[in-house]
Amino acid sequence: MLKMFRRGVLLAGATAALTAQARQAAAQATVPVQVRIDPVYPFTVPPLTYAANANEPYIDAQTMDLHHDKHHAAYVANLNAAVKDHPQVAAMKLSEMLSRLGELPEAIRTPVRNNGGGHANHSMFWMVMGGHGGAPTGDVATAITRDFGSFAQLQSDFNKSGLGQFGSGWPMVLVDQGGKLSLVARPNQDSPLLDGRRVLFGNDVWEHAYYLKYQNRRADYLAAWWNVLNWPIIAERYAAATSQGLAI
Ligand code: MN
C-alpha cells in the first residue's frame, strides 16, 4: 500500500488517473460486455442475439417468440411496476435488488423476488442458447470433469434434477469465484442471485418453455436442450465469474 501511495504522489495526478483508467479498460476488455451487464431500472427485455428459429428443431420459433416477447416481457413490466414508486430500490442494480431483498420494503419483496428473478433467469437463458451444443472445451470442460466426474455425468444429473423439479423451476449449474461448479434446482423464478451466487447456465422447466412442442414430455425437452447451448458464451460467463465480472 505504501509503495502504491508513494508512486501515486510522484506521478502527476492526471497521468496517474489516466493510467489507472487505461489499465481498468484493458482488464475489462478481456471480459465481453454482454456478461457484464447488470440491468437497471427501467428494465427492458434484452433482444435475442440470434433468430427465433435458431434453436430449431430442438426449440421451435413460436415457443421462442412467446417466451421472449410475452413471458419475459411480463416479468420486466411487473418488475418495473413494483419498483417505480420506490426510488431507493429503483436506483439499485438487478443483482443488488435480489441479494438485498430483505432490505427492500416488505410490500415489494415478493414481486421483486418473482419478477426480478424472472428477469435475471431469462436474461441468462437467452444468452446461453443459440449455439450448436456439442461438448464444452477449455476451462469449463476441465471444471465440469473435476466437479461432476464427466460431461455425460453432469448431463445425466442435470436432466434428473430438471425432471424431478416439482412444478415450475430451473435446474442450474452455479459457479463460484474460484471456478467451482455445483448443481442446484430452484423453484418458480427464485434466482441464485438472492444468495449472492452466480449461474453459469440453467434451463427453464416451466411448461411455457416447452409445452407447444413437447407437451408433457419434459424429459425429451431436457435431453434436446443441450443441442442449442452456446459453449463459447458459457466459457465467457465462466471467465467473467472467476474474475468477479459476471453481473447476473
Ligand atoms: Mn420462462
Coordinates of C-alpha atoms and ligand atoms in Angstrom, one line a residue:
M1 CA 0.0 0.0 0.0
L2 CA 2.8 2.4 1.0
K3 CA 4.6 1.8 -2.3
M4 CA 1.5 2.4 -4.3
F5 CA 0.8 5.6 -2.3
R6 CA 4.3 6.9 -3.0
R7 CA 4.1 6.2 -6.7
G8 CA 0.7 7.9 -6.8
V9 CA 2.2 11.0 -5.2
L10 CA 5.2 11.0 -7.5
L11 CA 3.1 10.8 -10.7
A12 CA 1.2 13.8 -11.9
G13 CA -2.4 13.3 -10.7
A14 CA -4.0 13.4 -14.1
T15 CA -1.4 10.9 -15.6
A16 CA -1.9 8.6 -12.7
A17 CA -5.7 8.7 -13.1
L18 CA -5.4 8.1 -16.9
T19 CA -3.1 5.2 -16.4
A20 CA -5.4 3.6 -13.9
Q21 CA -8.3 4.1 -16.2
A22 CA -6.4 2.6 -19.2
R23 CA -5.4 -0.3 -17.1
Q24 CA -9.0 -0.9 -16.0
A25 CA -10.3 -0.6 -19.5
A26 CA -7.7 -3.2 -20.7
A27 CA -8.7 -5.6 -17.9
Q28 CA -12.4 -5.2 -18.7
A29 CA -11.8 -5.6 -22.4
T30 CA -10.9 -9.2 -21.7
V31 CA -14.5 -9.9 -20.4
P32 CA -17.2 -9.4 -23.1
V33 CA -19.6 -6.6 -22.5
Q34 CA -22.7 -8.9 -22.6
V35 CA -21.8 -10.8 -19.5
R36 CA -21.0 -7.7 -17.5
I37 CA -24.4 -6.1 -17.9
D38 CA -26.2 -5.7 -14.5
P39 CA -29.6 -4.4 -15.6
V40 CA -31.0 -1.2 -14.1
Y41 CA -34.4 0.5 -14.0
P42 CA -36.3 1.0 -16.3
F43 CA -35.7 -2.7 -17.1
T44 CA -36.1 -3.9 -20.7
V45 CA -36.1 -7.3 -22.3
P46 CA -32.6 -7.9 -23.9
P47 CA -33.1 -8.6 -27.6
L48 CA -32.2 -12.1 -28.8
T49 CA -28.7 -12.1 -30.4
Y50 CA -30.0 -14.8 -32.8
A51 CA -33.1 -15.6 -34.8
A52 CA -36.1 -17.0 -33.1
N53 CA -35.8 -20.2 -35.2
A54 CA -32.0 -20.6 -34.5
N55 CA -32.7 -23.3 -31.9
E56 CA -34.9 -25.4 -34.2
P57 CA -35.6 -28.2 -34.3
Y58 CA -35.0 -28.5 -30.6
I59 CA -36.9 -25.4 -29.6
D60 CA -39.4 -24.1 -32.1
A61 CA -39.6 -20.4 -33.1
Q62 CA -43.1 -20.0 -31.8
T63 CA -42.1 -21.0 -28.3
M64 CA -39.1 -18.7 -28.5
D65 CA -41.3 -15.8 -29.6
L66 CA -43.9 -16.3 -27.0
H67 CA -41.4 -17.0 -24.3
H68 CA -39.2 -14.0 -25.1
D69 CA -41.7 -11.4 -26.2
K70 CA -44.6 -12.3 -23.8
H71 CA -43.4 -14.2 -20.8
H72 CA -40.1 -12.4 -20.2
A73 CA -41.7 -9.1 -21.1
A74 CA -44.3 -9.6 -18.4
Y75 CA -41.7 -10.2 -15.8
V76 CA -40.0 -7.0 -16.9
A77 CA -43.2 -5.0 -16.9
N78 CA -44.1 -6.3 -13.4
L79 CA -40.7 -5.6 -12.0
N80 CA -40.8 -2.0 -13.3
A81 CA -44.2 -1.6 -11.8
A82 CA -43.1 -2.9 -8.5
V83 CA -40.1 -0.6 -8.1
K84 CA -41.2 2.6 -9.8
D85 CA -42.6 4.3 -6.7
H86 CA -39.5 3.3 -4.6
P87 CA -36.6 5.5 -5.8
Q88 CA -34.1 3.9 -3.5
V89 CA -34.9 0.5 -4.8
A90 CA -35.1 1.6 -8.4
A91 CA -31.6 3.0 -8.1
M92 CA -30.2 -0.5 -7.4
K93 CA -28.8 -2.8 -10.0
L94 CA -30.8 -6.0 -10.5
S95 CA -28.3 -8.2 -8.7
E96 CA -28.4 -5.9 -5.7
M97 CA -32.2 -5.9 -5.5
L98 CA -32.1 -9.7 -5.3
S99 CA -29.1 -10.1 -3.0
R100 CA -30.5 -7.4 -0.6
L101 CA -34.1 -8.5 -0.9
G102 CA -34.6 -8.5 2.9
E103 CA -33.8 -4.7 3.0
L104 CA -36.5 -3.8 0.5
P105 CA -39.9 -2.5 1.6
E106 CA -41.9 -5.6 2.6
A107 CA -44.7 -4.8 0.1
I108 CA -42.4 -5.3 -2.9
R109 CA -40.3 -8.2 -1.8
T110 CA -42.4 -10.9 -3.4
P111 CA -42.9 -9.1 -6.7
V112 CA -39.1 -8.3 -6.9
R113 CA -38.2 -11.9 -5.9
N114 CA -40.5 -13.3 -8.6
N115 CA -40.2 -10.8 -11.4
G116 CA -36.6 -9.7 -10.7
G117 CA -35.7 -13.4 -10.5
G118 CA -37.6 -14.0 -13.7
H119 CA -35.7 -11.1 -15.5
A120 CA -32.3 -12.4 -14.3
N121 CA -33.1 -16.1 -15.1
H122 CA -34.4 -15.4 -18.6
S123 CA -31.6 -12.9 -19.5
M124 CA -29.2 -15.7 -18.7
F125 CA -31.3 -18.3 -20.5
W126 CA -31.3 -16.4 -23.9
M127 CA -27.6 -15.8 -23.6
V128 CA -26.5 -19.4 -23.2
M129 CA -28.6 -20.7 -26.1
G130 CA -28.5 -20.0 -29.8
G131 CA -25.4 -22.2 -30.1
H132 CA -24.6 -25.6 -31.6
G133 CA -24.3 -27.7 -28.5
G134 CA -21.7 -30.4 -28.6
A135 CA -19.2 -30.7 -25.8
P136 CA -17.6 -27.9 -23.7
T137 CA -13.9 -27.2 -24.1
G138 CA -11.1 -25.4 -22.2
D139 CA -11.5 -24.3 -18.6
V140 CA -15.2 -25.1 -18.5
A141 CA -14.6 -28.6 -19.6
T142 CA -11.9 -29.1 -17.1
A143 CA -14.1 -27.7 -14.3
I144 CA -17.0 -30.0 -15.3
T145 CA -14.8 -33.1 -15.3
R146 CA -13.3 -32.1 -11.9
D147 CA -16.6 -31.2 -10.2
F148 CA -19.1 -33.7 -11.8
G149 CA -16.8 -36.6 -13.0
S150 CA -17.6 -36.1 -16.7
F151 CA -19.7 -34.1 -19.0
A152 CA -22.0 -37.1 -19.5
Q153 CA -22.5 -37.4 -15.8
L154 CA -23.3 -33.7 -15.5
Q155 CA -25.9 -34.0 -18.3
S156 CA -27.4 -37.0 -16.5
D157 CA -27.5 -35.3 -13.1
F158 CA -28.8 -32.0 -14.6
N159 CA -31.6 -33.7 -16.5
K160 CA -32.6 -35.7 -13.5
S161 CA -32.7 -32.5 -11.4
G162 CA -34.9 -30.8 -14.1
L163 CA -37.2 -33.8 -14.3
G164 CA -37.5 -34.0 -10.6
Q165 CA -38.4 -30.4 -10.1
F166 CA -42.0 -30.5 -8.9
G167 CA -44.0 -27.8 -10.8
S168 CA -42.1 -24.9 -12.3
G169 CA -38.4 -24.0 -11.8
W170 CA -34.9 -24.2 -13.0
P171 CA -32.0 -26.7 -12.9
M172 CA -28.8 -24.7 -12.9
V173 CA -25.1 -25.0 -12.7
L174 CA -23.7 -22.5 -10.3
V175 CA -20.1 -21.1 -10.5
D176 CA -18.2 -19.6 -7.6
Q177 CA -15.4 -17.1 -7.8
G178 CA -12.9 -19.9 -7.5
G179 CA -14.4 -21.5 -10.6
K180 CA -16.0 -24.4 -8.7
L181 CA -19.3 -25.7 -10.2
S182 CA -22.3 -27.1 -8.4
L183 CA -25.8 -28.2 -9.5
V184 CA -28.9 -26.8 -8.0
A185 CA -32.7 -26.8 -8.8
R186 CA -34.6 -23.7 -7.9
P187 CA -38.5 -23.5 -7.8
N188 CA -40.5 -20.8 -9.5
Q189 CA -38.3 -17.8 -10.5
D190 CA -36.0 -18.0 -7.4
S191 CA -32.6 -16.8 -8.6
P192 CA -29.3 -17.9 -7.0
L193 CA -28.6 -14.1 -7.1
L194 CA -30.8 -14.0 -4.0
D195 CA -27.9 -15.7 -2.2
G196 CA -25.3 -13.6 -4.0
R197 CA -24.4 -16.6 -6.1
R198 CA -23.9 -16.8 -9.9
V199 CA -25.3 -19.1 -12.5
L200 CA -23.1 -20.5 -15.3
F201 CA -26.0 -21.8 -17.2
G202 CA -29.5 -23.1 -16.5
N203 CA -32.6 -24.5 -18.1
D204 CA -36.2 -23.3 -17.8
V205 CA -38.6 -26.2 -17.0
W206 CA -41.7 -24.1 -16.7
E207 CA -44.3 -25.6 -19.1
H208 CA -44.3 -22.4 -21.1
A209 CA -40.7 -23.2 -22.1
Y210 CA -41.6 -26.5 -23.9
Y211 CA -45.3 -27.3 -23.9
L212 CA -46.1 -26.4 -27.5
K213 CA -43.5 -28.8 -28.9
Y214 CA -43.1 -31.4 -26.2
Q215 CA -46.4 -31.3 -24.3
N216 CA -45.9 -33.4 -21.1
R217 CA -42.5 -34.8 -22.3
R218 CA -40.2 -32.7 -20.1
A219 CA -37.5 -35.4 -20.3
D220 CA -37.3 -35.1 -24.1
Y221 CA -37.1 -31.3 -23.8
L222 CA -34.3 -31.6 -21.2
A223 CA -32.4 -34.0 -23.4
A224 CA -32.8 -31.9 -26.6
W225 CA -31.8 -28.6 -24.9
W226 CA -28.1 -29.5 -24.8
N227 CA -28.1 -29.2 -28.6
V228 CA -28.7 -25.5 -28.5
L229 CA -26.1 -24.5 -25.8
N230 CA -23.6 -21.8 -26.8
W231 CA -20.4 -23.1 -25.2
P232 CA -18.3 -20.1 -26.3
I233 CA -20.7 -17.8 -24.4
I234 CA -20.7 -20.1 -21.4
A235 CA -16.9 -20.0 -21.5
E236 CA -17.1 -16.2 -21.3
R237 CA -19.5 -16.4 -18.4
Y238 CA -17.1 -18.8 -16.6
A239 CA -14.1 -16.4 -17.3
A240 CA -16.2 -13.5 -16.0
A241 CA -17.4 -15.3 -12.9
T242 CA -13.8 -16.2 -11.9
S243 CA -12.7 -12.6 -12.3
Q244 CA -15.8 -11.3 -10.4
G245 CA -17.1 -9.8 -13.7
L246 CA -20.2 -11.9 -14.2
A247 CA -23.1 -9.5 -13.5
I248 CA -26.1 -11.8 -13.4
Ligands
MN1 MN -39.7 -19.0 -18.8

